[in-house]
PDB file of C-alpha atoms in Angstrom:
ATOM      1  CA  MET A1351      97.098 119.710 133.353  1.00  0.00           C
ATOM      2  CA  PRO A1352      99.273 117.325 135.363  1.00  0.00           C
ATOM      3  CA  ARG A1353     102.688 118.179 135.514  1.00  0.00           C
ATOM      4  CA  ILE A1354     105.476 115.703 135.234  1.00  0.00           C
ATOM      5  CA  ARG A1355     109.277 115.780 135.800  1.00  0.00           C
ATOM      6  CA  PRO A1356     111.294 117.001 132.975  1.00  0.00           C
ATOM      7  CA  SER A1357     113.133 113.364 133.202  1.00  0.00           C
ATOM      8  CA  THR A1358     109.820 111.816 132.671  1.00  0.00           C
ATOM      9  CA  ARG A1359     108.989 113.947 129.836  1.00  0.00           C
ATOM     10  CA  LYS A1360     112.080 113.079 127.997  1.00  0.00           C
ATOM     11  CA  ALA A1361     111.647 109.512 128.598  1.00  0.00           C
ATOM     12  CA  LEU A1362     108.196 109.595 127.211  1.00  0.00           C
ATOM     13  CA  LEU A1363     109.482 111.836 124.188  1.00  0.00           C
ATOM     14  CA  THR A1364     112.422 109.263 123.441  1.00  0.00           C
ATOM     15  CA  LEU A1365     109.835 106.350 123.620  1.00  0.00           C
ATOM     16  CA  HIS A1366     107.739 108.125 121.175  1.00  0.00           C
ATOM     17  CA  LEU A1367     110.598 108.855 118.921  1.00  0.00           C
ATOM     18  CA  VAL A1368     111.880 105.167 118.860  1.00  0.00           C
ATOM     19  CA  THR A1369     108.279 103.721 118.429  1.00  0.00           C
ATOM     20  CA  SER A1370     107.623 106.309 115.592  1.00  0.00           C
ATOM     21  CA  LEU A1371     110.938 105.285 113.904  1.00  0.00           C
ATOM     22  CA  GLY A1372     110.399 101.548 114.327  1.00  0.00           C
ATOM     23  CA  TRP A1373     106.869 102.081 112.588  1.00  0.00           C
ATOM     24  CA  LEU A1374     108.447 104.272 109.749  1.00  0.00           C
ATOM     25  CA  GLY A1375     110.961 101.613 109.303  1.00  0.00           C
ATOM     26  CA  THR A1376     108.714  98.715 109.327  1.00  0.00           C
ATOM     27  CA  ASP A1377     106.521 100.555 106.963  1.00  0.00           C
ATOM     28  CA  LEU A1378     109.652 100.999 104.502  1.00  0.00           C
ATOM     29  CA  VAL A1379     110.264  97.219 104.959  1.00  0.00           C
ATOM     30  CA  LEU A1380     106.730  96.595 103.556  1.00  0.00           C
ATOM     31  CA  LEU A1381     107.024  99.125 100.814  1.00  0.00           C
ATOM     32  CA  THR A1382     110.434  97.397 100.041  1.00  0.00           C
ATOM     33  CA  LEU A1383     108.860  93.937  99.885  1.00  0.00           C
ATOM     34  CA  GLY A1384     105.825  95.288  97.788  1.00  0.00           C
ATOM     35  CA  ILE A1385     108.017  96.637  95.331  1.00  0.00           C
ATOM     36  CA  ALA A1386     110.307  93.392  94.881  1.00  0.00           C
ATOM     37  CA  VAL A1387     107.230  91.414  94.277  1.00  0.00           C
ATOM     38  CA  GLN A1388     106.511  94.214  91.467  1.00  0.00           C
ATOM     39  CA  ARG A1389     109.810  93.554  90.197  1.00  0.00           C
ATOM     40  CA  GLY A1390     109.770  89.886  90.029  1.00  0.00           C
ATOM     41  CA  ALA A1391     110.502  88.336  93.392  1.00  0.00           C
ATOM     42  CA  ASP A1392     108.359  85.263  94.168  1.00  0.00           C
ATOM     43  CA  PRO A1393     105.219  86.099  96.108  1.00  0.00           C
ATOM     44  CA  GLY A1394     105.077  82.744  97.528  1.00  0.00           C
ATOM     45  CA  VAL A1395     108.203  83.651  99.499  1.00  0.00           C
ATOM     46  CA  VAL A1396     107.752  87.652 100.017  1.00  0.00           C
ATOM     47  CA  TYR A1397     103.899  87.585 101.105  1.00  0.00           C
ATOM     48  CA  PRO A1398     104.224  85.286 104.100  1.00  0.00           C
ATOM     49  CA  VAL A1399     107.104  87.489 105.267  1.00  0.00           C
ATOM     50  CA  THR A1400     105.033  90.637 104.717  1.00  0.00           C
ATOM     51  CA  ALA A1401     102.254  89.122 106.654  1.00  0.00           C
ATOM     52  CA  LEU A1402     104.677  88.375 109.445  1.00  0.00           C
ATOM     53  CA  VAL A1403     106.103  91.860 109.667  1.00  0.00           C
ATOM     54  CA  GLY A1404     102.789  93.466 109.235  1.00  0.00           C
ATOM     55  CA  THR A1405     101.377  91.558 112.230  1.00  0.00           C
ATOM     56  CA  VAL A1406     104.053  91.328 114.496  1.00  0.00           C
ATOM     57  CA  LEU A1407     105.817  94.371 114.057  1.00  0.00           C
ATOM     58  CA  PHE A1408     103.704  97.023 112.068  1.00  0.00           C
ATOM     59  CA  ALA A1409     100.406  96.902 113.980  1.00  0.00           C
ATOM     60  CA  PRO A1410     101.567  96.659 117.480  1.00  0.00           C
ATOM     61  CA  LEU A1411     103.855  99.480 116.532  1.00  0.00           C
ATOM     62  CA  SER A1412     101.106 101.707 115.196  1.00  0.00           C
ATOM     63  CA  VAL A1413      99.058 101.150 118.522  1.00  0.00           C
ATOM     64  CA  LEU A1414     101.949 102.005 120.549  1.00  0.00           C
ATOM     65  CA  VAL A1415     102.840 105.166 118.817  1.00  0.00           C
ATOM     66  CA  TRP A1416      99.298 106.490 119.047  1.00  0.00           C
ATOM     67  CA  LEU A1417      99.182 105.686 122.732  1.00  0.00           C
ATOM     68  CA  ILE A1418     102.426 107.097 123.692  1.00  0.00           C
ATOM     69  CA  GLY A1419     101.517 110.158 121.489  1.00  0.00           C
ATOM     70  CA  VAL A1420      98.376 110.721 123.136  1.00  0.00           C
ATOM     71  CA  ALA A1421      99.900 110.131 126.773  1.00  0.00           C
ATOM     72  CA  SER A1422     102.851 112.539 125.767  1.00  0.00           C
ATOM     73  CA  SER A1423     100.378 115.227 124.663  1.00  0.00           C
ATOM     74  CA  LEU A1424      98.216 114.811 127.756  1.00  0.00           C
ATOM     75  CA  LEU A1425     101.226 114.940 129.967  1.00  0.00           C
ATOM     76  CA  THR A1426     103.020 117.715 128.785  1.00  0.00           C
ATOM     77  CA  PRO A1427     102.244 121.426 127.980  1.00  0.00           C
ATOM     78  CA  TRP A1428     101.480 120.753 124.450  1.00  0.00           C
ATOM     79  CA  GLY A1429      98.002 119.464 125.118  1.00  0.00           C
ATOM     80  CA  LEU A1430      95.963 117.141 122.896  1.00  0.00           C
ATOM     81  CA  LEU A1431      93.725 119.588 121.493  1.00  0.00           C
ATOM     82  CA  ARG A1432      95.576 122.945 122.343  1.00  0.00           C
ATOM     83  CA  HIS A1433      97.692 123.086 119.099  1.00  0.00           C
ATOM     84  CA  ARG A1434      96.810 122.775 115.851  1.00  0.00           C
ATOM     85  CA  TRP A1435      99.763 120.694 114.666  1.00  0.00           C
ATOM     86  CA  VAL A1436      99.191 118.266 117.661  1.00  0.00           C
ATOM     87  CA  LEU A1437      95.472 117.974 116.684  1.00  0.00           C
ATOM     88  CA  VAL A1438      96.580 117.389 112.765  1.00  0.00           C
ATOM     89  CA  LYS A1439      98.931 114.732 113.879  1.00  0.00           C
ATOM     90  CA  LEU A1440      96.365 112.995 116.212  1.00  0.00           C
ATOM     91  CA  VAL A1441      93.980 112.821 113.151  1.00  0.00           C
ATOM     92  CA  LEU A1442      96.598 111.512 110.978  1.00  0.00           C
ATOM     93  CA  THR A1443      97.831 108.839 113.192  1.00  0.00           C
ATOM     94  CA  THR A1444      94.280 107.747 114.230  1.00  0.00           C
ATOM     95  CA  VAL A1445      93.310 107.325 110.662  1.00  0.00           C
ATOM     96  CA  MET A1446      96.685 105.503 109.945  1.00  0.00           C
ATOM     97  CA  VAL A1447      96.291 103.179 112.917  1.00  0.00           C
ATOM     98  CA  GLY A1448      92.532 102.490 111.825  1.00  0.00           C
ATOM     99  CA  LEU A1449      93.758 101.632 108.486  1.00  0.00           C
ATOM    100  CA  VAL A1450      96.581  99.349 109.334  1.00  0.00           C
ATOM    101  CA  LEU A1451      94.451  97.467 111.772  1.00  0.00           C
ATOM    102  CA  PHE A1452      91.429  96.999 109.806  1.00  0.00           C
ATOM    103  CA  LEU A1453      92.592  97.143 106.147  1.00  0.00           C
ATOM    104  CA  LEU A1454      96.149  96.761 105.702  1.00  0.00           C
ATOM    105  CA  VAL A1455      96.995  93.833 108.265  1.00  0.00           C
ATOM    106  CA  PRO A1456      93.892  91.597 106.928  1.00  0.00           C
ATOM    107  CA  ASN A1457      95.149  92.302 103.314  1.00  0.00           C
ATOM    108  CA  LEU A1458      98.803  91.329 104.407  1.00  0.00           C
ATOM    109  CA  ARG A1459      97.634  88.199 106.157  1.00  0.00           C
ATOM    110  CA  HIS A1460      95.660  87.266 102.944  1.00  0.00           C
ATOM    111  CA  ALA A1461      98.494  87.881 100.619  1.00  0.00           C
ATOM    112  CA  GLY A1462     100.524  85.697 103.037  1.00  0.00           C
ATOM    113  CA  ALA A1463      98.049  82.783 102.818  1.00  0.00           C
ATOM    114  CA  VAL A1464      97.530  82.837  98.941  1.00  0.00           C
ATOM    115  CA  GLY A1465     101.312  83.887  97.829  1.00  0.00           C
ATOM    116  CA  ALA A1466     101.277  83.921  94.041  1.00  0.00           C
ATOM    117  CA  ALA A1467      97.570  83.380  93.692  1.00  0.00           C
ATOM    118  CA  LEU A1468      97.206  87.269  94.916  1.00  0.00           C
ATOM    119  CA  PRO A1469      95.629  89.049  91.914  1.00  0.00           C
ATOM    120  CA  ALA A1470      97.714  91.857  90.337  1.00  0.00           C
ATOM    121  CA  ARG A1471      95.247  94.668  91.573  1.00  0.00           C
ATOM    122  CA  ASP A1472      95.814  93.406  95.042  1.00  0.00           C
ATOM    123  CA  ARG A1473      99.557  93.308  94.468  1.00  0.00           C
ATOM    124  CA  ALA A1474      99.427  97.010  93.780  1.00  0.00           C
ATOM    125  CA  ASP A1475      97.727  97.767  96.860  1.00  0.00           C
ATOM    126  CA  LEU A1476     100.554  96.121  99.017  1.00  0.00           C
ATOM    127  CA  VAL A1477     102.699  98.948  97.393  1.00  0.00           C
ATOM    128  CA  ILE A1478     100.486 101.731  97.381  1.00  0.00           C
ATOM    129  CA  ALA A1479      99.181 101.406 101.119  1.00  0.00           C
ATOM    130  CA  PRO A1480     102.846 101.644 102.479  1.00  0.00           C
ATOM    131  CA  ALA A1481     103.828 104.459 100.006  1.00  0.00           C
ATOM    132  CA  VAL A1482     100.898 106.463 101.273  1.00  0.00           C
ATOM    133  CA  SER A1483     101.594 105.863 105.057  1.00  0.00           C
ATOM    134  CA  THR A1484     105.002 106.675 104.659  1.00  0.00           C
ATOM    135  CA  SER A1485     104.237 109.952 103.105  1.00  0.00           C
ATOM    136  CA  LEU A1486     101.936 110.588 106.144  1.00  0.00           C
ATOM    137  CA  MET A1487     104.488 109.699 108.531  1.00  0.00           C
ATOM    138  CA  ILE A1488     106.740 112.289 106.948  1.00  0.00           C
ATOM    139  CA  ILE A1489     104.230 114.879 107.028  1.00  0.00           C
ATOM    140  CA  ALA A1490     103.578 114.036 110.831  1.00  0.00           C
ATOM    141  CA  THR A1491     107.421 114.430 111.532  1.00  0.00           C
ATOM    142  CA  VAL A1492     107.510 117.870 109.675  1.00  0.00           C
ATOM    143  CA  LEU A1493     104.636 118.834 111.713  1.00  0.00           C
ATOM    144  CA  SER A1494     106.532 117.826 114.977  1.00  0.00           C
ATOM    145  CA  THR A1495     109.715 119.651 113.889  1.00  0.00           C
ATOM    146  CA  TYR A1496     108.225 122.796 112.603  1.00  0.00           C
ATOM    147  CA  LYS A1497     104.951 123.157 114.940  1.00  0.00           C
ATOM    148  CA  PRO A1498     102.926 125.344 112.196  1.00  0.00           C
ATOM    149  CA  TRP A1499      99.719 127.000 112.952  1.00  0.00           C
ATOM    150  CA  GLY A1500     100.170 128.079 116.629  1.00  0.00           C
ATOM    151  CA  ARG A1501      97.328 127.565 119.372  1.00  0.00           C
ATOM    152  CA  ARG A1502      93.891 126.656 118.352  1.00  0.00           C
ATOM    153  CA  ARG A1503      92.654 129.407 120.920  1.00  0.00           C
ATOM    154  CA  PRO A1504      94.692 131.345 123.161  1.00  0.00           C
ATOM    155  CA  THR A1505      95.118 130.172 126.561  1.00  0.00           C
ATOM    156  CA  PRO A1506      94.153 133.313 128.872  1.00  0.00           C
ATOM    157  CA  THR A1507      97.296 134.477 130.836  1.00  0.00           C
ATOM    158  CA  ARG A1508      97.139 134.932 134.540  1.00  0.00           C
ATOM    159  CA  ALA A1509      96.782 138.470 134.238  1.00  0.00           C
ATOM    160  CA  THR A1510      94.035 138.260 131.941  1.00  0.00           C
ATOM    161  CA  ARG A1511      92.305 135.730 134.239  1.00  0.00           C
ATOM    162  CA  ASP A1512      92.808 138.248 137.497  1.00  0.00           C
ATOM    163  CA  ARG A1513      91.722 141.100 135.285  1.00  0.00           C
ATOM    164  CA  ALA A1514      88.489 139.407 134.542  1.00  0.00           C
ATOM    165  CA  ALA A1515      87.946 137.983 138.079  1.00  0.00           C
ATOM    166  CA  THR A1516      88.225 141.691 139.562  1.00  0.00           C
ATOM    167  CA  THR A1517      85.774 143.262 136.811  1.00  0.00           C
ATOM    168  CA  THR A1518      82.682 140.618 137.615  1.00  0.00           C
TER     169      THR A1518
END
């Protein structure tokens, strides 16, 4: 594992926090706009805005969060696959990024193009998707805070490695 300076590690952590907060905030904006349409706001006005927010902010932030998170885990003692909580966050974030890029953003663009002509079932999807992703982001935040479950497999200590080397 490459060692990085503490100041670099803190900068990486800060960048990860800022992009993650931006991703969560943008998700809450999309949820708010979806609820606004459900409560009677003009979809011809709201859906083009959701398409813009989804395309310009949400999708790029989701990719940035993933990239910075992977870089952080690879360059710090946490490791990418060493701790269960990191692995769960990686899986959650990877699934969410895939859903954002290949499902939500195309749906937002379509809603922005058709506006009020969007069917009711598709309007519900534009509320459900941000609600689910907000919940998953909160779960990821809890995992980062509490760091449950410990290591996936114990890393041998130096004394254990030295003992193993002398017995062979």
